[in-house]
PDB file of C-alpha atoms in Angstrom:
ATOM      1  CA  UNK I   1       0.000   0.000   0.000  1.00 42.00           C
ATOM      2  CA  UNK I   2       1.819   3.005  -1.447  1.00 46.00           C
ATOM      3  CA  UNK I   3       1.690   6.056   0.836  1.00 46.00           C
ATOM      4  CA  UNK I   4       0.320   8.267  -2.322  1.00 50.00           C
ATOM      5  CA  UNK I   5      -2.887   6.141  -2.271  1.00 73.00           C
ATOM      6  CA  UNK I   6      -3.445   6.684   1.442  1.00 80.00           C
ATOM      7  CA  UNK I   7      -5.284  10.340   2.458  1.00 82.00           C
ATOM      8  CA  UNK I   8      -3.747  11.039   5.825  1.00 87.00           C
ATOM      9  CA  UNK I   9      -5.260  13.481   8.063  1.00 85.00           C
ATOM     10  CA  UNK I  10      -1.871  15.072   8.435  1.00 88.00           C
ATOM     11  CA  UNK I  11       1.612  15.511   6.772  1.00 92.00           C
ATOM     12  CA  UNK I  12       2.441  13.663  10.332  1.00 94.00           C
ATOM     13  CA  UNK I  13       0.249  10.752   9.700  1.00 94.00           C
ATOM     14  CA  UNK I  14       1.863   9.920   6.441  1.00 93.00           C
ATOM     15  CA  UNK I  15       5.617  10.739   7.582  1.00 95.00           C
ATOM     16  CA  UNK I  16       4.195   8.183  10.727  1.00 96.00           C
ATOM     17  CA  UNK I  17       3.578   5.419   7.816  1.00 94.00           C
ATOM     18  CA  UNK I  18       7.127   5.597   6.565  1.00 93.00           C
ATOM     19  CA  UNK I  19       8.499   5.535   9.845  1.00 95.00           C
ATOM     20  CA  UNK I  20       6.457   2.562  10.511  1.00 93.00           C
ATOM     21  CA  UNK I  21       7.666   1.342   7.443  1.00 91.00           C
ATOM     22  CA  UNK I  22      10.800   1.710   8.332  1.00 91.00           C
ATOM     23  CA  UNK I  23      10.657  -0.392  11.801  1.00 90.00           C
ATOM     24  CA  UNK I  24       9.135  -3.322  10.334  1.00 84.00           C
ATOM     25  CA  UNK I  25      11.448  -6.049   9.278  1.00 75.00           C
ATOM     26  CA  UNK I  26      11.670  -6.167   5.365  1.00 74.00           C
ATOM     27  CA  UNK I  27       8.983  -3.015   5.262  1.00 69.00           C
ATOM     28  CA  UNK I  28       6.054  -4.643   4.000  1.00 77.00           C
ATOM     29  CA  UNK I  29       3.769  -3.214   6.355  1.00 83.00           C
ATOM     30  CA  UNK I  30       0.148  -3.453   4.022  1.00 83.00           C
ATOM     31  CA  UNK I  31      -0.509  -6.597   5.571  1.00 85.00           C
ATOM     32  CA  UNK I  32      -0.396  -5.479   9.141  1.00 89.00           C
ATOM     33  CA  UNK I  33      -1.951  -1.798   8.852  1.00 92.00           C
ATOM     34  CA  UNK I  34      -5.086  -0.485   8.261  1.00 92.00           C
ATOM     35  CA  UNK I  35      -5.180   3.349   7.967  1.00 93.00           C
ATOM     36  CA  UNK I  36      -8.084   5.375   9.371  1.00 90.00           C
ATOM     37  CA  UNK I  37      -9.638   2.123  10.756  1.00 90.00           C
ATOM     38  CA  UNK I  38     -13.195   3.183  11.814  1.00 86.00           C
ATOM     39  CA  UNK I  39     -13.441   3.060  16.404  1.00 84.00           C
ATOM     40  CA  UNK I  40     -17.001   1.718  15.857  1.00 82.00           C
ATOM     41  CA  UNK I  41     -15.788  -1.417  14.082  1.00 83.00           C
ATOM     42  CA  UNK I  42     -12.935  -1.989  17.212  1.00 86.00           C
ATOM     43  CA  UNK I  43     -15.395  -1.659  20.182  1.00 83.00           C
ATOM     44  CA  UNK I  44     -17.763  -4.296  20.941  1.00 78.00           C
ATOM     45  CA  UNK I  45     -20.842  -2.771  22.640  1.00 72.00           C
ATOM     46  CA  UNK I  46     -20.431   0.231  21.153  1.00 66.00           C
ATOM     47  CA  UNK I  47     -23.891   2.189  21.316  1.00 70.00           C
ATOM     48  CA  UNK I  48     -22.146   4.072  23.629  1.00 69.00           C
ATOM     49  CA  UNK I  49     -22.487   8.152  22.421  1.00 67.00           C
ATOM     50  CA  UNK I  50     -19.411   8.712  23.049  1.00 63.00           C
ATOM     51  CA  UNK I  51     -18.604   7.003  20.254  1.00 66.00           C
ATOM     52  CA  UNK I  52     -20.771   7.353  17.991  1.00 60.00           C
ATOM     53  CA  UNK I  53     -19.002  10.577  16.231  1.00 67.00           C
ATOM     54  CA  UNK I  54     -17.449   9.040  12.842  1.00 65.00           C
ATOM     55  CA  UNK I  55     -13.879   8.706  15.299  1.00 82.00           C
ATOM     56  CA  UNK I  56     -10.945   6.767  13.658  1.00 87.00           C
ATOM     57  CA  UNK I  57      -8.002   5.476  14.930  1.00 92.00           C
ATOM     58  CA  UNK I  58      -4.863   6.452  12.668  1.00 93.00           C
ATOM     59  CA  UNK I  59      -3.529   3.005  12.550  1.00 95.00           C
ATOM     60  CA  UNK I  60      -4.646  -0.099  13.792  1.00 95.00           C
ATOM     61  CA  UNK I  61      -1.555  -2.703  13.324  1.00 94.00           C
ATOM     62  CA  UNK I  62      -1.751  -6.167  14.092  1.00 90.00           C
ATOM     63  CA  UNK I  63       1.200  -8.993  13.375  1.00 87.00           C
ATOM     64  CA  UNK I  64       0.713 -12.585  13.996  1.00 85.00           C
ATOM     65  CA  UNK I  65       3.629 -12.406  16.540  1.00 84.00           C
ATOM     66  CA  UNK I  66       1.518  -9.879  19.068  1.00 86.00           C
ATOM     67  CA  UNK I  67      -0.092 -10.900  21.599  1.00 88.00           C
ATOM     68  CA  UNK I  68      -2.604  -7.998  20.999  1.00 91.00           C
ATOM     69  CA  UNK I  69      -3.597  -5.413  18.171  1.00 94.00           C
ATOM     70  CA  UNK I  70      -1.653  -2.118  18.866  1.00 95.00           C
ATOM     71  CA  UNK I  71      -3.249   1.375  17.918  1.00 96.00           C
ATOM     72  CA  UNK I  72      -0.906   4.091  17.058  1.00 97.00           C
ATOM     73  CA  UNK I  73      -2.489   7.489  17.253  1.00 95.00           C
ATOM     74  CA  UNK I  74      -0.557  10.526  16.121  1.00 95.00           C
ATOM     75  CA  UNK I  75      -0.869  13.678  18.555  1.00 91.00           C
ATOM     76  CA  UNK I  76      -1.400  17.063  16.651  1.00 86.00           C
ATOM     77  CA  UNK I  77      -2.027  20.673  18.018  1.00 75.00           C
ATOM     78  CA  UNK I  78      -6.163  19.512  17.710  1.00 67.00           C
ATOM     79  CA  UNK I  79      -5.459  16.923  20.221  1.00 57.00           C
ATOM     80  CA  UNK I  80      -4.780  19.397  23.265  1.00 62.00           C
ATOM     81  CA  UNK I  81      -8.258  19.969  23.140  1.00 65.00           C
ATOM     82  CA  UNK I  82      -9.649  16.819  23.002  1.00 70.00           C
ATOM     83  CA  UNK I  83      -7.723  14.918  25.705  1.00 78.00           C
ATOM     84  CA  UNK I  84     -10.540  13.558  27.756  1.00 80.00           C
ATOM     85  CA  UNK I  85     -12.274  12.480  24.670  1.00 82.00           C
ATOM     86  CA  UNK I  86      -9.425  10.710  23.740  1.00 85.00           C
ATOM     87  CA  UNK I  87      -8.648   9.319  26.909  1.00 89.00           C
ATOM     88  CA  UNK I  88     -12.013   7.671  27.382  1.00 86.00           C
ATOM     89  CA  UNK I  89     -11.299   6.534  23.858  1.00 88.00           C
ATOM     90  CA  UNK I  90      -8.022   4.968  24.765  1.00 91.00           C
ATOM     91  CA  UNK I  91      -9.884   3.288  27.477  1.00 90.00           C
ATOM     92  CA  UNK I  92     -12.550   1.814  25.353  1.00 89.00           C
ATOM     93  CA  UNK I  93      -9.597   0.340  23.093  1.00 92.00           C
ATOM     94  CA  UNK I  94      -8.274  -0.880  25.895  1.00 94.00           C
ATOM     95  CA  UNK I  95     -10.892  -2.537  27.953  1.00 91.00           C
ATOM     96  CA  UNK I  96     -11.253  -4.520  24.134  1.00 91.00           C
ATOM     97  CA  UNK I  97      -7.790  -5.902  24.274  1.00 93.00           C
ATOM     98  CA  UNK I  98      -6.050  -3.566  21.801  1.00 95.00           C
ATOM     99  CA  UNK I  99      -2.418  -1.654  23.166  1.00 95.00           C
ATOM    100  CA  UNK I 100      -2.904   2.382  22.648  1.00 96.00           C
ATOM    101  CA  UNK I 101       0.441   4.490  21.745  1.00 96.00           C
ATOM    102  CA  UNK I 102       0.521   8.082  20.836  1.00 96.00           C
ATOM    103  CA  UNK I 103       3.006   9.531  19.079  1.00 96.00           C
ATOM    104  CA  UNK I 104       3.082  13.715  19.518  1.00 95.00           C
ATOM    105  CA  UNK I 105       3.244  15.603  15.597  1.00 94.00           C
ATOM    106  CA  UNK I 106       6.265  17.209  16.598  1.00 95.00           C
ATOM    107  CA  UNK I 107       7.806  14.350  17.622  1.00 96.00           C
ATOM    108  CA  UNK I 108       7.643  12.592  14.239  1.00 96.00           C
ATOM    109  CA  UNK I 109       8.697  15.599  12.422  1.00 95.00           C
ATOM    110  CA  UNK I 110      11.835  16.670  14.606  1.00 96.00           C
ATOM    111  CA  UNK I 111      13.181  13.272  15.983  1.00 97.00           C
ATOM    112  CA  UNK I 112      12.061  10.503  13.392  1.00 96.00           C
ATOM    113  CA  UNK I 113      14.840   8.221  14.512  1.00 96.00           C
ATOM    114  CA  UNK I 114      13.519   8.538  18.203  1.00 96.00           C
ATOM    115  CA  UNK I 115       9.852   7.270  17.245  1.00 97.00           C
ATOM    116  CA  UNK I 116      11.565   4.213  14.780  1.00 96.00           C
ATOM    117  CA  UNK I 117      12.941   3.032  17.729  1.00 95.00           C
ATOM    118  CA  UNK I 118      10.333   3.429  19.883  1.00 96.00           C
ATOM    119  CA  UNK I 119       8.174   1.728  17.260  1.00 94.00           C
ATOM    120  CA  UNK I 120      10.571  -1.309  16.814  1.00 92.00           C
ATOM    121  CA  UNK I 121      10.844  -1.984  20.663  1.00 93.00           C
ATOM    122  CA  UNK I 122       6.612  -2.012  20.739  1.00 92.00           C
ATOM    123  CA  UNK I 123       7.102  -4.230  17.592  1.00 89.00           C
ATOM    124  CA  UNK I 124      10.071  -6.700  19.113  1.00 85.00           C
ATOM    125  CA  UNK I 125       7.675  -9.439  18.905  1.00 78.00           C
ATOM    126  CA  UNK I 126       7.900  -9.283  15.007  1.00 80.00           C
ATOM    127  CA  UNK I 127      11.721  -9.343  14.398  1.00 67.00           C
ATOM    128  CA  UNK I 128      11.437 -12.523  16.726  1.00 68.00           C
ATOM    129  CA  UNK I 129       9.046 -13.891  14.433  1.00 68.00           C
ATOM    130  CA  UNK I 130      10.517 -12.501  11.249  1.00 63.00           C
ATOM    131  CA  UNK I 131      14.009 -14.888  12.074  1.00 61.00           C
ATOM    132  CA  UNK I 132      11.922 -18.080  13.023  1.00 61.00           C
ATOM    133  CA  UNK I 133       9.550 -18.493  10.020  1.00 56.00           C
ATOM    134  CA  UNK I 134       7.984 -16.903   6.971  1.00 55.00           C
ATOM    135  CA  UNK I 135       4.309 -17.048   6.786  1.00 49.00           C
ATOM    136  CA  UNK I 136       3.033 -19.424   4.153  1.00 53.00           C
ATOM    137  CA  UNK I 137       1.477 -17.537   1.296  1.00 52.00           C
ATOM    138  CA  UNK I 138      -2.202 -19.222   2.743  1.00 54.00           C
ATOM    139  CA  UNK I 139      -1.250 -17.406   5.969  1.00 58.00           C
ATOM    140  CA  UNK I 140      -0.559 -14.232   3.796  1.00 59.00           C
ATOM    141  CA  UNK I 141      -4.118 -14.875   2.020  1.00 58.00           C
ATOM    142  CA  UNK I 142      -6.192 -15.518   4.937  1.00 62.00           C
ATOM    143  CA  UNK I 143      -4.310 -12.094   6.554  1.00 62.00           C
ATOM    144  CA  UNK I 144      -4.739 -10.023   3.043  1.00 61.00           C
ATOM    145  CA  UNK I 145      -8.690 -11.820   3.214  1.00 63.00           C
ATOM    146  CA  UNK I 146      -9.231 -10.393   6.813  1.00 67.00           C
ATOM    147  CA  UNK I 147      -8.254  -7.191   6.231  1.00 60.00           C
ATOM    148  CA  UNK I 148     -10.349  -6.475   2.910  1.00 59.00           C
ATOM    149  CA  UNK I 149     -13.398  -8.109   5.127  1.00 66.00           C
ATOM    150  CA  UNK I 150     -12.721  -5.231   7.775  1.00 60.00           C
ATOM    151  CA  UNK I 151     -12.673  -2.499   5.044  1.00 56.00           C
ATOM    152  CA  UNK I 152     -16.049  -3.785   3.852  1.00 58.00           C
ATOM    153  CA  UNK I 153     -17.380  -3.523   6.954  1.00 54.00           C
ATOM    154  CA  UNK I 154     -16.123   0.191   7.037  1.00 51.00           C
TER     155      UNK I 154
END
């Protein structure tokens, strides 16, 4: 998934992509990510109104080698404002099993090499994985299957 077919929110959220890019072993990261994955389609239960207001989570990432989905959020000047809706947010991702990191806008832009490494050390699971065994191209299918089925349901 080429970054020029993805609309990002932000310059940050699509510099955020290539940095993510750049933790994973071997790069190929269009398996693993979904962009702009709707919160409504995460949260079980989720009638709540709280939620109910079209949010996204920048990335939702999930590897075969994590023990749970992580959700990487990337912290503009917007986000100042909205801290308690995103904390209660957070929450809700949490109490459903998914791992919630934020990454600040300013971070990304003036210390890229300080948010790869923080990305690969959330990630260690996957270079683990990466050295024991290459998924089987049915593994890759079911994964590439799963993924289209979520965007559907978008």
């Amino acid at each position: 998934m080429a970054r020029e077919k993805i609309e990002f929110d932000s310059n940050e959220e699509g510099q955020f992509y290539e940095l993510l890019a750049k933790a994973i072993p071997g790069g190929e990261i269009s398996k693993w990510v979904i962009p702009q994955a709707s919160l409504l389609s995460l949260i079980e239960n989720n009638s709540d109104e709280g939620l109910q207001r079209g949010y996204r989570v920048d990335f939702l990432f999930h590897h075969p080698s994590l023990t749970s989905p992580k959700i990487f959020e990337v912290d503009g000047k917007q986000h100042k404002e909205s801290k308690t809706e995103d904390e209660y947010r957070d929450n809700k991702l949490i109490e459903n099993g998914f791992d919630v990191h934020r990454f600040s806008a300013k971070k990304i832009r003036e210390a890229p090499d300080s948010v790869i490494a923080e990305i690969k050390k959330i990630l260690e699971p996957i270079a683990a994985f990466s050295k024991q065994k290459k998924p089987s191209d049915k593994g890759d299918q079911l994964i590439v299957a799963g993924r289209l089925i979520h965007q559907i349901q978008l």
